[in-house]
mmCIF file of C-alpha atoms in Angstrom:
data_model
loop_
_atom_site.group_PDB
_atom_site.id
_atom_site.type_symbol
_atom_site.label_atom_id
_atom_site.label_comp_id
_atom_site.label_asym_id
_atom_site.label_seq_id
_atom_site.Cartn_x
_atom_site.Cartn_y
_atom_site.Cartn_z
ATOM 1 C CA MET A 1 15.148 48.029 -67.666
ATOM 2 C CA PHE A 2 14.371 44.602 -69.053
ATOM 3 C CA ASP A 3 16.864 45.233 -71.817
ATOM 4 C CA SER A 4 19.600 46.065 -69.351
ATOM 5 C CA VAL A 5 18.962 42.927 -67.288
ATOM 6 C CA ARG A 6 19.033 40.850 -70.467
ATOM 7 C CA GLN A 7 22.277 42.499 -71.431
ATOM 8 C CA TRP A 8 23.777 41.793 -68.020
ATOM 9 C CA TYR A 9 22.952 38.118 -68.465
ATOM 10 C CA MET A 10 24.552 38.172 -71.914
ATOM 11 C CA LYS A 11 27.692 39.850 -70.632
ATOM 12 C CA GLY A 12 27.945 37.410 -67.748
ATOM 13 C CA VAL A 13 27.474 39.952 -65.011
ATOM 14 C CA LEU A 14 24.399 38.067 -63.821
ATOM 15 C CA LYS A 15 24.129 34.337 -63.995
ATOM 16 C CA LYS A 16 20.903 32.653 -64.975
ATOM 17 C CA PRO A 17 19.340 30.676 -62.198
ATOM 18 C CA THR A 18 19.832 26.961 -62.713
ATOM 19 C CA GLU A 19 18.162 24.021 -61.097
ATOM 20 C CA LYS A 20 19.822 23.149 -57.878
ATOM 21 C CA GLU A 21 21.462 19.806 -57.795
ATOM 22 C CA PRO A 22 20.315 17.698 -54.880
ATOM 23 C CA ILE A 23 22.787 17.728 -52.043
ATOM 24 C CA GLU A 24 23.920 14.280 -51.148
ATOM 25 C CA LYS A 25 23.383 13.609 -47.501
ATOM 26 C CA LYS A 26 25.931 11.372 -45.976
ATOM 27 C CA PRO A 27 24.455 8.975 -43.467
ATOM 28 C CA ARG A 28 25.641 9.485 -39.946
ATOM 29 C CA GLU A 29 27.828 6.812 -38.578
ATOM 30 C CA GLN A 30 25.867 5.345 -35.749
ATOM 31 C CA GLU A 31 27.399 3.521 -32.886
ATOM 32 C CA PRO A 32 26.217 -0.055 -32.660
ATOM 33 C CA ARG A 33 23.522 -0.453 -30.039
ATOM 34 C CA VAL A 34 24.442 -2.722 -27.203
ATOM 35 C CA SER A 35 21.993 -4.050 -24.665
ATOM 36 C CA PRO A 36 22.378 -2.836 -21.069
ATOM 37 C CA SER A 37 23.221 -6.333 -19.855
ATOM 38 C CA VAL A 38 26.148 -6.571 -22.286
ATOM 39 C CA MET A 39 27.234 -3.092 -21.252
ATOM 40 C CA SER A 40 27.087 -3.969 -17.569
ATOM 41 C CA ILE A 41 29.135 -7.121 -18.174
ATOM 42 C CA GLU A 42 31.674 -5.008 -20.018
ATOM 43 C CA LEU A 43 31.657 -2.523 -17.142
ATOM 44 C CA LEU A 44 32.350 -5.280 -14.619
ATOM 45 C CA ARG A 45 35.099 -6.636 -16.833
ATOM 46 C CA ASN A 46 36.744 -3.192 -17.013
ATOM 47 C CA VAL A 47 36.482 -2.733 -13.245
ATOM 48 C CA GLY A 48 37.999 -6.168 -12.728
ATOM 49 C CA GLN A 49 40.864 -5.344 -15.083
ATOM 50 C CA ALA A 50 41.423 -2.055 -13.312
ATOM 51 C CA ALA A 51 41.650 -3.831 -9.986
ATOM 52 C CA SER A 52 43.920 -6.556 -11.308
ATOM 53 C CA ASN A 53 46.250 -4.064 -12.989
ATOM 54 C CA ARG A 54 46.468 -2.159 -9.701
ATOM 55 C CA ILE A 55 45.526 1.101 -11.313
ATOM 56 C CA SER A 56 45.349 3.898 -8.794
ATOM 57 C CA SER A 57 42.015 3.978 -7.024
ATOM 58 C CA SER A 58 41.205 7.508 -8.182
ATOM 59 C CA SER A 59 41.826 6.557 -11.805
ATOM 60 C CA ALA A 60 39.713 3.416 -11.499
ATOM 61 C CA ALA A 61 36.961 5.382 -9.771
ATOM 62 C CA LYS A 62 36.994 7.960 -12.549
ATOM 63 C CA GLN A 63 36.787 5.213 -15.168
ATOM 64 C CA LEU A 64 33.949 3.558 -13.284
ATOM 65 C CA ALA A 65 32.041 6.837 -12.903
ATOM 66 C CA LEU A 66 32.511 7.694 -16.571
ATOM 67 C CA ARG A 67 31.433 4.226 -17.690
ATOM 68 C CA THR A 68 28.409 4.231 -15.394
ATOM 69 C CA GLN A 69 27.371 7.624 -16.690
ATOM 70 C CA GLN A 70 27.642 6.276 -20.256
ATOM 71 C CA LEU A 71 25.599 3.188 -19.438
ATOM 72 C CA PHE A 72 22.947 4.887 -17.354
ATOM 73 C CA PRO A 73 22.848 8.593 -18.189
ATOM 74 C CA ASP A 74 20.107 9.181 -15.652
ATOM 75 C CA SER A 75 20.199 6.350 -13.154
ATOM 76 C CA GLU A 76 17.209 7.832 -11.333
ATOM 77 C CA THR A 77 14.977 7.020 -14.313
ATOM 78 C CA PHE A 78 16.497 3.688 -15.302
ATOM 79 C CA ALA A 79 13.901 0.909 -15.763
ATOM 80 C CA VAL A 80 10.881 3.019 -14.852
ATOM 81 C CA PHE A 81 7.661 1.843 -16.470
ATOM 82 C CA LEU A 82 5.611 4.357 -18.389
ATOM 83 C CA PRO A 83 1.908 4.401 -17.444
ATOM 84 C CA ASN A 84 0.770 3.354 -20.924
ATOM 85 C CA ASN A 85 3.034 0.297 -21.045
ATOM 86 C CA ARG A 86 1.310 -2.817 -22.453
ATOM 87 C CA PHE A 87 2.610 -4.976 -19.643
ATOM 88 C CA LEU A 88 1.101 -2.618 -17.070
ATOM 89 C CA GLU A 89 -2.222 -2.573 -18.893
ATOM 90 C CA GLY A 90 -2.326 -6.378 -18.779
ATOM 91 C CA TRP A 91 -1.148 -6.404 -15.168
ATOM 92 C CA ASP A 92 -3.900 -3.977 -14.177
ATOM 93 C CA LEU A 93 -6.484 -6.197 -15.840
ATOM 94 C CA VAL A 94 -5.214 -9.236 -13.929
ATOM 95 C CA MET A 95 -5.275 -7.231 -10.698
ATOM 96 C CA VAL A 96 -8.913 -6.234 -11.312
ATOM 97 C CA PHE A 97 -9.887 -9.919 -11.575
ATOM 98 C CA LEU A 98 -7.859 -10.792 -8.480
ATOM 99 C CA LEU A 99 -9.517 -7.981 -6.517
ATOM 100 C CA ALA A 100 -12.951 -9.157 -7.660
ATOM 101 C CA TYR A 101 -12.116 -12.709 -6.540
ATOM 102 C CA THR A 102 -10.833 -11.373 -3.212
ATOM 103 C CA GLY A 103 -13.954 -9.258 -2.736
ATOM 104 C CA VAL A 104 -16.220 -12.276 -3.216
ATOM 105 C CA VAL A 105 -14.276 -15.170 -1.690
ATOM 106 C CA SER A 106 -12.467 -13.552 1.260
ATOM 107 C CA PRO A 107 -15.571 -12.505 3.220
ATOM 108 C CA VAL A 108 -17.075 -15.975 2.823
ATOM 109 C CA ASP A 109 -13.757 -17.594 3.733
ATOM 110 C CA ALA A 110 -13.274 -15.392 6.802
ATOM 111 C CA ALA A 111 -16.852 -15.719 8.066
ATOM 112 C CA PHE A 112 -17.797 -19.334 7.400
ATOM 113 C CA LEU A 113 -14.740 -21.491 6.680
ATOM 114 C CA PRO A 114 -12.149 -22.625 9.205
ATOM 115 C CA THR A 115 -8.510 -21.975 8.360
ATOM 116 C CA ARG A 116 -7.059 -25.128 6.809
ATOM 117 C CA PHE A 117 -4.342 -26.046 4.378
ATOM 118 C CA ASP A 118 -6.656 -26.539 1.404
ATOM 119 C CA ALA A 119 -6.918 -25.155 -2.116
ATOM 120 C CA ILE A 120 -8.422 -21.842 -0.993
ATOM 121 C CA PHE A 121 -5.546 -21.337 1.455
ATOM 122 C CA PHE A 122 -2.927 -21.752 -1.289
ATOM 123 C CA ILE A 123 -4.913 -19.614 -3.748
ATOM 124 C CA ASN A 124 -4.979 -16.883 -1.101
ATOM 125 C CA ARG A 125 -1.188 -17.146 -0.722
ATOM 126 C CA LEU A 126 -0.808 -16.714 -4.508
ATOM 127 C CA LEU A 127 -3.077 -13.673 -4.300
ATOM 128 C CA ASP A 128 -0.954 -12.256 -1.479
ATOM 129 C CA LEU A 129 2.155 -12.809 -3.585
ATOM 130 C CA SER A 130 0.629 -11.058 -6.612
ATOM 131 C CA PHE A 131 -0.483 -8.111 -4.462
ATOM 132 C CA PHE A 132 3.039 -7.896 -3.014
ATOM 133 C CA ILE A 133 4.486 -7.851 -6.541
ATOM 134 C CA ASP A 134 2.057 -5.061 -7.365
ATOM 135 C CA LEU A 135 3.224 -3.170 -4.283
ATOM 136 C CA ILE A 136 6.849 -3.390 -5.489
ATOM 137 C CA LEU A 137 5.796 -2.507 -9.029
ATOM 138 C CA GLN A 138 4.169 0.718 -7.857
ATOM 139 C CA PHE A 139 7.615 2.044 -6.922
ATOM 140 C CA ASN A 140 8.626 1.724 -10.588
ATOM 141 C CA ILE A 141 5.770 3.407 -12.465
ATOM 142 C CA ALA A 142 6.135 6.971 -13.728
ATOM 143 C CA TYR A 143 3.220 9.331 -13.149
ATOM 144 C CA VAL A 144 1.852 12.460 -14.781
ATOM 145 C CA ALA A 145 3.236 15.643 -13.261
ATOM 146 C CA GLU A 146 0.909 17.756 -11.136
ATOM 147 C CA ASN A 147 0.836 20.515 -13.754
ATOM 148 C CA GLY A 148 -0.372 17.937 -16.284
ATOM 149 C CA VAL A 149 2.632 18.376 -18.551
ATOM 150 C CA GLY A 150 5.072 15.507 -18.840
ATOM 151 C CA LEU A 151 5.830 12.460 -16.761
ATOM 152 C CA VAL A 152 7.735 12.283 -13.513
ATOM 153 C CA LYS A 153 10.322 9.513 -13.911
ATOM 154 C CA ASN A 154 12.524 10.247 -10.922
ATOM 155 C CA ARG A 155 12.505 7.218 -8.626
ATOM 156 C CA ARG A 156 12.724 9.243 -5.434
ATOM 157 C CA LYS A 157 9.724 11.341 -6.388
ATOM 158 C CA ILE A 158 7.778 8.234 -7.418
ATOM 159 C CA ALA A 159 8.605 6.514 -4.117
ATOM 160 C CA PHE A 160 7.759 9.606 -2.061
ATOM 161 C CA ARG A 161 4.420 10.009 -3.808
ATOM 162 C CA TYR A 162 3.543 6.330 -3.319
ATOM 163 C CA LEU A 163 4.663 6.273 0.320
ATOM 164 C CA CYS A 164 2.535 9.352 1.048
ATOM 165 C CA GLY A 165 -0.434 7.905 -0.810
ATOM 166 C CA TRP A 166 -1.619 4.308 -1.116
ATOM 167 C CA PHE A 167 1.411 2.485 0.298
ATOM 168 C CA CYS A 168 -0.013 1.993 3.816
ATOM 169 C CA PHE A 169 -3.267 0.606 2.441
ATOM 170 C CA ASP A 170 -1.432 -1.705 0.040
ATOM 171 C CA LEU A 171 0.918 -2.921 2.762
ATOM 172 C CA PHE A 172 -2.005 -3.596 5.107
ATOM 173 C CA SER A 173 -3.853 -5.512 2.370
ATOM 174 C CA VAL A 174 -0.821 -7.710 1.656
ATOM 175 C CA CYS A 175 -0.604 -8.979 5.248
ATOM 176 C CA PRO A 176 -1.856 -12.580 5.364
ATOM 177 C CA PHE A 177 -4.152 -12.269 8.377
ATOM 178 C CA ASP A 178 -5.624 -15.747 7.976
ATOM 179 C CA LEU A 179 -2.116 -17.207 8.080
ATOM 180 C CA LEU A 180 -1.348 -15.177 11.217
ATOM 181 C CA ASN A 181 -4.633 -16.339 12.732
ATOM 182 C CA PHE A 182 -3.744 -19.943 11.917
ATOM 183 C CA MET A 183 -0.311 -19.586 13.515
ATOM 184 C CA VAL A 184 -1.728 -17.941 16.663
ATOM 185 C CA SER A 185 -4.498 -20.535 17.022
ATOM 186 C CA ALA A 186 -1.949 -23.337 16.576
ATOM 187 C CA ASP A 187 0.156 -21.864 19.393
ATOM 188 C CA VAL A 188 -2.905 -21.590 21.646
ATOM 189 C CA THR A 189 -3.910 -25.219 21.048
ATOM 190 C CA ASN A 190 -0.356 -26.329 21.777
ATOM 191 C CA LEU A 191 -0.461 -24.455 25.071
ATOM 192 C CA GLN A 192 -3.742 -26.096 26.102
ATOM 193 C CA VAL A 193 -2.471 -29.611 25.575
#
């Protein structure tokens, strides 16, 4: 049998295996990446041209819908922060320090100090502002799905989960009660005079 195989090679019936030449891979032509702000400016420019050229409204609407879909393929997930984002990690650290400050200073301020326009009053307003920013930020943070697999990035689901969870507590904590107390006491003193 070996003789017959050798003979087949010699006759040219079988070809000897040769080393394969490497296949040259052609690089894919990639579209240049454009930032969303440049894309949105271009979108507005195209909409403005469509309106100025008096293109039929259905044609302009189709162009706008197509362009929007290209810019934001899933507008529900656009600009949603992932939970492991560095900015959020730093923000959470800042919020821990602000909560610690609030836990120590606010009881003392409420119990022993009269409400005045002093440094503590303005620091408390900055704290209220930062807690309000955190409240808004919570509507933009993806969360781990209930089954533990993947992240939920849909804004409606994020908002629904937050509104059904900690939103009421966060909203209540953002209310500047000392400012309201100051305004009410000022009205009462004005009435007495």
